[in-house]
Coordinates of C-alpha atoms and ligand atoms in Angstrom, one line a residue:
M6 CA -20.9 -12.0 -1.3
K7 CA -21.1 -9.7 1.8
I8 CA -17.6 -8.7 2.8
G9 CA -16.3 -6.7 5.8
I10 CA -13.1 -4.9 5.1
V11 CA -11.0 -3.6 8.0
C12 CA -8.0 -1.4 7.3
Y13 CA -6.1 1.8 8.3
P14 CA -8.0 4.6 6.7
T15 CA -5.0 6.8 6.1
F16 CA -3.0 7.5 2.9
G17 CA -0.7 4.5 3.6
G18 CA -0.4 1.8 1.0
S19 CA -2.4 -0.9 2.9
G20 CA -5.4 1.4 3.3
V21 CA -5.3 2.4 -0.3
V22 CA -5.2 -1.2 -1.5
A23 CA -8.0 -2.2 0.9
T24 CA -10.2 0.7 -0.2
E25 CA -9.6 0.2 -3.9
L26 CA -10.2 -3.5 -3.5
G27 CA -13.5 -2.9 -1.7
L28 CA -14.6 -0.4 -4.3
G29 CA -13.7 -2.8 -7.1
L30 CA -15.6 -5.7 -5.4
A31 CA -18.6 -3.4 -4.9
A32 CA -18.6 -2.5 -8.6
K33 CA -18.8 -6.2 -9.4
G34 CA -21.9 -6.6 -7.3
H35 CA -20.5 -7.6 -3.9
E36 CA -21.7 -5.8 -0.8
V37 CA -18.8 -4.2 1.0
H38 CA -18.7 -2.9 4.5
F39 CA -15.7 -0.8 5.6
I40 CA -15.0 -0.9 9.3
T41 CA -12.5 1.8 10.3
Y42 CA -11.9 4.6 12.8
R43 CA -12.2 7.2 10.0
R44 CA -13.5 7.3 6.5
P45 CA -10.8 5.8 4.3
A46 CA -8.9 8.5 2.4
R47 CA -9.8 7.0 -1.0
L48 CA -13.5 6.6 -0.2
T49 CA -14.5 10.0 -1.3
T50 CA -17.9 9.6 -2.9
F51 CA -21.1 7.6 -2.7
H52 CA -20.9 4.1 -4.2
T53 CA -23.7 1.6 -4.6
N54 CA -23.0 -1.5 -2.5
V55 CA -20.6 0.3 -0.2
F56 CA -21.2 0.9 3.5
Y57 CA -19.0 2.5 6.1
H58 CA -19.1 1.8 9.8
E59 CA -17.1 4.1 12.0
V60 CA -15.4 2.7 15.1
T61 CA -15.9 5.0 18.1
G62 CA -14.5 4.3 21.5
E63 CA -15.4 5.8 24.9
D64 CA -13.0 8.2 26.6
Y65 CA -12.6 7.6 30.3
P66 CA -10.1 9.1 32.7
L67 CA -8.7 5.6 33.5
F68 CA -7.7 5.0 29.9
E69 CA -4.3 6.4 29.3
Y70 CA -4.4 4.5 26.0
P71 CA -8.0 4.3 24.8
P72 CA -8.7 0.5 24.0
Y73 CA -9.2 0.8 20.3
D74 CA -8.8 -2.9 19.7
T75 CA -11.8 -3.7 22.0
A76 CA -14.0 -1.0 20.3
L77 CA -13.0 -2.4 16.9
A78 CA -13.8 -6.0 17.9
S79 CA -17.2 -5.0 19.2
K80 CA -18.0 -3.0 16.1
M81 CA -16.8 -5.9 13.8
A82 CA -18.9 -8.4 15.7
E83 CA -22.0 -6.1 15.4
V84 CA -21.5 -5.5 11.7
V85 CA -21.0 -9.2 10.9
K86 CA -24.1 -10.2 12.9
Y87 CA -26.5 -7.5 11.8
E88 CA -25.3 -7.1 8.2
N89 CA -25.0 -10.8 7.9
L90 CA -21.5 -10.8 6.4
D91 CA -20.0 -13.9 4.8
L92 CA -16.4 -13.0 5.3
L93 CA -14.0 -10.6 7.1
H94 CA -11.0 -9.4 5.1
V95 CA -8.5 -7.5 7.4
H96 CA -5.5 -5.6 6.0
Y97 CA -2.3 -5.2 8.0
A98 CA -1.8 -7.8 10.7
I99 CA -1.5 -5.4 13.7
P100 CA -3.9 -5.3 15.4
H101 CA -6.5 -6.4 12.9
A102 CA -5.6 -10.1 12.7
A103 CA -5.8 -10.4 16.5
V104 CA -9.0 -8.4 16.7
A105 CA -10.5 -10.6 14.0
Y106 CA -9.7 -13.7 16.0
M107 CA -11.5 -12.2 19.0
V108 CA -14.5 -11.5 16.7
K109 CA -14.5 -15.1 15.6
K110 CA -14.6 -16.3 19.2
I111 CA -17.4 -13.8 20.1
L112 CA -19.6 -15.0 17.2
L113 CA -18.9 -18.7 17.8
R114 CA -20.7 -18.4 21.2
E115 CA -23.7 -17.6 19.1
G116 CA -23.2 -20.5 16.8
R117 CA -21.9 -18.4 13.9
Y118 CA -18.6 -19.0 12.1
I119 CA -17.1 -16.0 10.4
P120 CA -14.1 -16.8 8.1
V121 CA -11.2 -14.3 8.3
I122 CA -8.6 -13.5 5.7
V123 CA -5.6 -11.4 6.6
T124 CA -3.6 -9.6 4.0
L125 CA 0.0 -8.8 5.1
H126 CA 1.3 -5.6 3.6
G127 CA 4.9 -5.2 4.8
T128 CA 5.9 -3.4 7.9
D129 CA 3.4 -5.5 9.9
I130 CA 5.9 -8.3 9.3
T131 CA 9.3 -6.8 8.4
L132 CA 9.3 -4.0 11.0
V133 CA 6.6 -3.7 13.7
G134 CA 5.5 -7.4 13.6
K135 CA 8.9 -8.8 14.5
N136 CA 9.2 -6.5 17.5
P137 CA 9.0 -8.7 20.6
A138 CA 6.2 -6.5 21.8
F139 CA 3.9 -7.8 19.0
K140 CA 5.5 -11.0 17.7
P141 CA 3.7 -13.6 19.7
I142 CA 0.2 -12.2 18.9
V143 CA 1.1 -11.7 15.2
E144 CA 2.3 -15.3 14.9
F145 CA -0.7 -16.6 16.7
S146 CA -3.4 -14.6 15.0
I147 CA -2.0 -15.2 11.5
S148 CA -1.9 -18.9 12.2
K149 CA -5.5 -18.8 13.4
S150 CA -6.8 -17.0 10.3
D151 CA -8.7 -18.9 7.6
G152 CA -6.7 -17.4 4.8
V153 CA -3.6 -15.3 4.6
T154 CA -2.3 -13.4 1.6
A155 CA 0.9 -11.4 1.1
V156 CA 1.4 -8.7 -1.5
S157 CA 4.7 -10.1 -2.9
R158 CA 6.7 -13.3 -3.0
F159 CA 9.3 -11.5 -0.9
L160 CA 6.8 -10.8 1.9
R161 CA 5.5 -14.4 1.8
Q162 CA 9.0 -15.7 2.2
K163 CA 9.9 -13.2 4.9
T164 CA 6.8 -14.1 6.9
L165 CA 7.6 -17.8 6.7
E166 CA 11.2 -17.2 7.8
Q167 CA 10.4 -14.9 10.7
F168 CA 7.3 -16.6 12.1
Q169 CA 6.1 -20.0 12.9
I170 CA 3.0 -20.0 10.8
D171 CA 0.7 -23.0 10.5
N172 CA -1.1 -21.6 7.4
D173 CA 0.0 -21.4 3.9
I174 CA 0.3 -17.9 2.5
R175 CA -1.1 -17.0 -1.0
V176 CA 0.7 -14.3 -2.9
I177 CA -1.8 -11.9 -4.5
Y178 CA 0.0 -8.9 -5.8
N179 CA -1.1 -5.3 -5.4
F180 CA -2.9 -3.8 -8.3
V181 CA -3.5 -0.5 -10.2
D182 CA -6.7 0.9 -11.7
F183 CA -6.0 2.2 -15.2
E184 CA -9.2 4.2 -15.2
R185 CA -7.4 6.5 -12.9
F186 CA -3.7 5.9 -13.3
R187 CA -2.8 6.4 -17.0
K188 CA -0.8 9.0 -18.9
I189 CA -3.0 12.0 -19.4
N190 CA -2.1 15.3 -21.1
K191 CA -1.1 17.9 -18.5
D192 CA 1.3 19.9 -20.7
H193 CA 0.1 23.3 -19.3
F194 CA 0.8 22.0 -15.8
K195 CA 4.2 20.7 -16.9
K196 CA 5.1 24.1 -18.3
A197 CA 4.3 25.7 -15.0
I198 CA 6.6 23.4 -13.1
A199 CA 9.4 23.1 -15.7
P200 CA 9.1 26.1 -18.0
E201 CA 12.3 25.4 -19.9
G202 CA 11.4 21.7 -20.5
E203 CA 13.5 20.5 -17.5
R204 CA 13.2 16.8 -16.6
I205 CA 10.9 16.2 -13.7
L206 CA 11.9 13.7 -11.0
T207 CA 9.2 12.6 -8.5
H208 CA 9.1 10.9 -5.2
I209 CA 5.9 10.0 -3.2
S210 CA 5.9 8.6 0.3
N211 CA 4.9 9.0 3.9
F212 CA 8.4 10.5 4.6
R213 CA 9.3 7.8 7.1
K214 CA 13.0 6.9 7.7
V215 CA 12.5 3.6 5.8
K216 CA 11.8 5.6 2.6
R217 CA 15.3 7.2 2.6
V218 CA 14.1 10.6 1.3
E219 CA 17.6 11.9 1.9
D220 CA 18.8 9.6 -0.8
V221 CA 16.2 11.0 -3.2
I222 CA 17.6 14.5 -2.6
N223 CA 21.2 13.4 -3.0
I224 CA 20.4 11.6 -6.2
F225 CA 18.6 14.7 -7.5
K226 CA 21.6 16.9 -6.6
R227 CA 23.9 14.7 -8.8
V228 CA 21.5 14.6 -11.7
Y229 CA 21.0 18.4 -11.5
E230 CA 24.8 18.8 -11.9
K231 CA 24.5 17.1 -15.3
L232 CA 21.2 18.2 -16.7
P233 CA 18.4 20.7 -16.1
C234 CA 15.7 19.1 -13.8
K235 CA 13.2 19.7 -11.0
L236 CA 12.2 17.5 -8.1
L237 CA 8.7 17.0 -6.8
L238 CA 8.4 15.6 -3.3
I239 CA 4.8 14.5 -2.6
G240 CA 3.6 13.3 0.8
D241 CA 4.4 14.2 4.4
G242 CA 5.8 12.6 7.5
P243 CA 8.4 12.7 10.2
E244 CA 11.4 13.1 7.8
R245 CA 10.0 16.1 5.9
R246 CA 11.7 18.7 8.1
H247 CA 15.0 16.9 7.7
A248 CA 14.5 16.8 3.9
E249 CA 13.8 20.5 3.8
D250 CA 16.9 21.3 5.9
L251 CA 19.0 19.2 3.5
C252 CA 17.6 21.1 0.4
R253 CA 18.6 24.4 2.1
K254 CA 22.0 23.1 3.0
I255 CA 22.8 22.0 -0.5
G256 CA 21.2 25.2 -1.9
L257 CA 18.6 23.5 -4.1
C258 CA 15.4 24.8 -2.6
H259 CA 14.5 26.7 -5.8
E260 CA 14.5 23.4 -7.8
V261 CA 12.7 21.2 -5.3
R262 CA 8.9 21.4 -4.6
F263 CA 7.5 20.0 -1.4
L264 CA 3.9 19.4 -2.3
G265 CA 2.6 17.7 0.8
K266 CA -0.2 15.2 0.8
Q267 CA -2.0 15.2 -2.6
D268 CA -5.2 13.5 -3.7
A269 CA -4.7 13.7 -7.5
V270 CA -1.2 12.1 -7.6
E271 CA -2.0 10.8 -11.1
E272 CA -1.8 14.4 -12.4
L273 CA 1.7 14.8 -10.9
L274 CA 2.8 11.5 -12.3
A275 CA 1.5 12.5 -15.7
I276 CA 4.2 15.2 -15.9
S277 CA 7.0 13.1 -14.4
D278 CA 10.0 11.7 -16.2
L279 CA 11.4 9.5 -13.5
F280 CA 10.0 8.1 -10.2
I281 CA 12.5 7.5 -7.4
I282 CA 11.9 5.0 -4.6
P283 CA 15.2 4.2 -2.8
S284 CA 13.5 2.5 0.3
E285 CA 15.4 0.6 2.9
N286 CA 12.5 -1.8 3.1
E287 CA 9.5 -2.2 0.8
S288 CA 7.3 -5.2 0.5
F289 CA 5.8 -4.1 -2.8
G290 CA 6.0 -0.4 -3.6
L291 CA 2.5 0.6 -4.7
A292 CA 3.6 4.1 -5.6
A293 CA 6.1 2.7 -8.1
L294 CA 3.4 0.7 -9.7
E295 CA 1.1 3.7 -10.0
A296 CA 4.0 5.7 -11.6
M297 CA 4.6 2.9 -14.1
A298 CA 0.9 2.8 -15.0
C299 CA 1.4 6.5 -15.9
E300 CA 4.3 5.5 -18.1
V301 CA 7.0 6.8 -15.7
P302 CA 10.2 4.7 -15.4
V303 CA 11.3 3.8 -11.9
L304 CA 14.6 4.1 -10.1
S305 CA 14.4 1.9 -7.1
S306 CA 16.5 0.2 -4.5
N307 CA 16.6 -3.6 -4.5
A308 CA 14.8 -3.8 -1.1
G309 CA 12.1 -6.4 -0.5
G310 CA 9.5 -6.9 -3.3
L311 CA 10.6 -3.9 -5.4
P312 CA 12.5 -6.0 -7.9
E313 CA 9.2 -8.0 -8.5
V314 CA 7.6 -4.7 -9.6
N315 CA 10.5 -2.8 -11.2
I316 CA 12.5 -4.8 -13.7
D317 CA 16.2 -3.7 -13.8
G318 CA 17.3 -2.3 -17.1
E319 CA 13.7 -2.6 -18.6
T320 CA 11.2 -0.6 -16.7
G321 CA 13.8 1.5 -14.9
F322 CA 16.8 0.5 -12.7
V323 CA 17.3 -1.4 -9.5
C324 CA 20.3 -0.5 -7.3
E325 CA 21.6 -1.5 -3.9
V326 CA 20.0 0.3 -1.0
G327 CA 22.0 3.5 -0.4
D328 CA 23.9 3.5 -3.7
V329 CA 23.3 7.1 -4.4
D330 CA 26.1 7.4 -7.0
G331 CA 24.9 4.4 -8.9
M332 CA 21.3 5.5 -8.8
A333 CA 22.2 9.0 -10.0
A334 CA 24.3 7.5 -12.9
R335 CA 21.3 5.3 -13.9
A336 CA 18.9 8.3 -13.7
I337 CA 21.1 10.3 -16.0
S338 CA 21.4 7.5 -18.5
I339 CA 17.6 7.5 -18.9
L340 CA 17.0 11.2 -18.7
A341 CA 19.7 12.4 -21.0
D342 CA 18.6 10.1 -23.8
E343 CA 15.2 10.8 -25.4
E344 CA 15.0 7.5 -27.1
A345 CA 15.9 5.5 -23.9
L346 CA 13.3 7.4 -22.0
R347 CA 10.7 6.5 -24.6
V348 CA 11.6 2.8 -24.4
F349 CA 11.6 2.8 -20.6
R350 CA 8.2 4.5 -20.5
K351 CA 6.7 1.9 -22.9
N352 CA 8.2 -1.0 -20.9
A353 CA 7.0 0.5 -17.6
L354 CA 3.4 0.6 -18.9
R355 CA 3.6 -3.0 -20.2
Q356 CA 4.8 -4.2 -16.8
A357 CA 2.1 -2.2 -15.0
E358 CA -0.5 -3.9 -17.1
R359 CA 0.4 -7.2 -15.5
F360 CA -1.0 -5.7 -12.2
D361 CA -4.2 -4.4 -13.7
I362 CA -7.0 -4.5 -11.2
R363 CA -9.0 -6.4 -13.7
H364 CA -6.5 -9.3 -13.4
I365 CA -5.9 -9.2 -9.7
L366 CA -9.5 -8.7 -8.4
P367 CA -10.7 -12.1 -9.7
Q368 CA -7.8 -13.7 -7.8
Y369 CA -9.2 -12.2 -4.5
E370 CA -12.7 -13.4 -5.4
A371 CA -11.5 -16.9 -6.2
Y372 CA -9.5 -17.0 -2.9
Y373 CA -12.6 -15.8 -1.0
E374 CA -14.6 -18.6 -2.4
E375 CA -11.9 -21.1 -1.7
V376 CA -11.5 -20.0 2.0
L377 CA -15.3 -19.9 2.5
Q378 CA -15.7 -23.5 1.2
K379 CA -12.8 -24.8 3.2
S380 CA -13.7 -23.1 6.5
L381 CA -17.4 -23.7 6.4
T382 CA -17.0 -27.4 5.5
G383 CA -14.9 -27.9 8.6
Y384 CA -17.3 -26.0 11.0
T385 CA -19.4 -28.3 13.2
G386 CA -21.8 -25.7 14.5
V387 CA -20.6 -25.8 18.1
E388 CA -17.9 -23.7 19.7
Q389 CA -14.7 -25.4 19.1
D390 CA -11.0 -24.8 19.1
I391 CA -10.3 -22.4 16.3
Ligands
GMT11 O1 5.2 2.1 5.2 C1 4.5 2.2 4.2 O2 4.9 2.3 3.1 C2 3.0 2.1 4.4 C3 2.6 0.6 4.3 C4 1.1 0.5 4.7 O3 0.8 -0.5 5.1 O4 0.4 1.4 4.6 O5 2.9 0.1 3.0 C5 3.1 -1.2 2.9 O6 2.0 -1.7 2.1 C6 1.9 -1.2 0.8 C7 0.6 -1.8 0.2 O7 0.6 -3.2 0.2 C8 3.2 -1.7 0.0 O8 3.1 -1.2 -1.3 C9 4.4 -1.1 0.7 O9 5.5 -1.5 0.0 C10 4.5 -1.5 2.2 N1 5.5 -0.7 2.8 C11 6.6 -1.3 3.3 O10 6.9 -2.5 3.2 C12 7.6 -0.4 3.9

């Protein structure tokens, strides 16, 4: 099959999922065309069957806001037409679902029907999507898509509650690639970070408010009072300065490392003893899954889809959003007990295996086939109301 994938090319979860999905499909023989404004962060080397089309706009003094959506629509229509794509799979509803609808209309004028699948990732529904500035178009364009998937049951439910959608929504969970995310031996590295065998707590995010990085530091402070440990903070974003200030204020700078954006996160997870994700809102929590694949137990909030990934008392603990004391107590209960940590590590791996890319990818392939069959059977060959 020839598939066009549209996503945000940044380090954000939706772009990571879209890129890994595209690479996985290409490895299985599909032809994959990424259409984005920059090379996706995880598309680092040459791959057979993978093509990349950069969206470039035109700067003009009149444009206070360069019309990216228009440039994207033109590029998508061009790629579908000249590369003869079978299907467009767009990730993150805003603006991609609406742009894809425009592309469908453009191509229909030429007598060509291009089926569109939208994957909802989280904030496109729970945060930005419900903003009145976007809601009508999100609702419309999701309804007009040929297929819609959500990355958790929570997100499916939330979408159906918040929007009037004509379509059904298929849950296809996010996945992890065990070729990359698995426990590897990095003892020398661990020694450099924790020379006295201190426990290593890790958090990875884009440091936005919704991630509650402040809670991570406050949990760490309480754990540090009970046992020797270090904190690794990976990623960058608007809350980083505030997080650094907090570390200075509580006098723990020497035990906390801000590592910024990292490519080889699996190497950092390999030396971690506990992953903390106390988000206010999280449709899935891909970073938690990647940690679990590396045999790292997870301490999470109960926000959104996190409890579908992290099983309370089994793969880690799930606490109320903002319950810093409760989270710290749970963290200590795992970290202070070698045997408990061993069991949690084993359970985390077993749970992560349910989300192995080798199980999830065929679900996307089957869904593509289903949508293709359904949408093309209904198409009459003339421009119609879509
Ligand atoms: O805000 C983020 O965490 C980034 C965002 C994205 O789209 O890049 O992540 C969302 O999609 C990820 C991949 O499906 C999910 O794992 C994250 O849980 C989700 N983030 C939120 O719902 C806040």
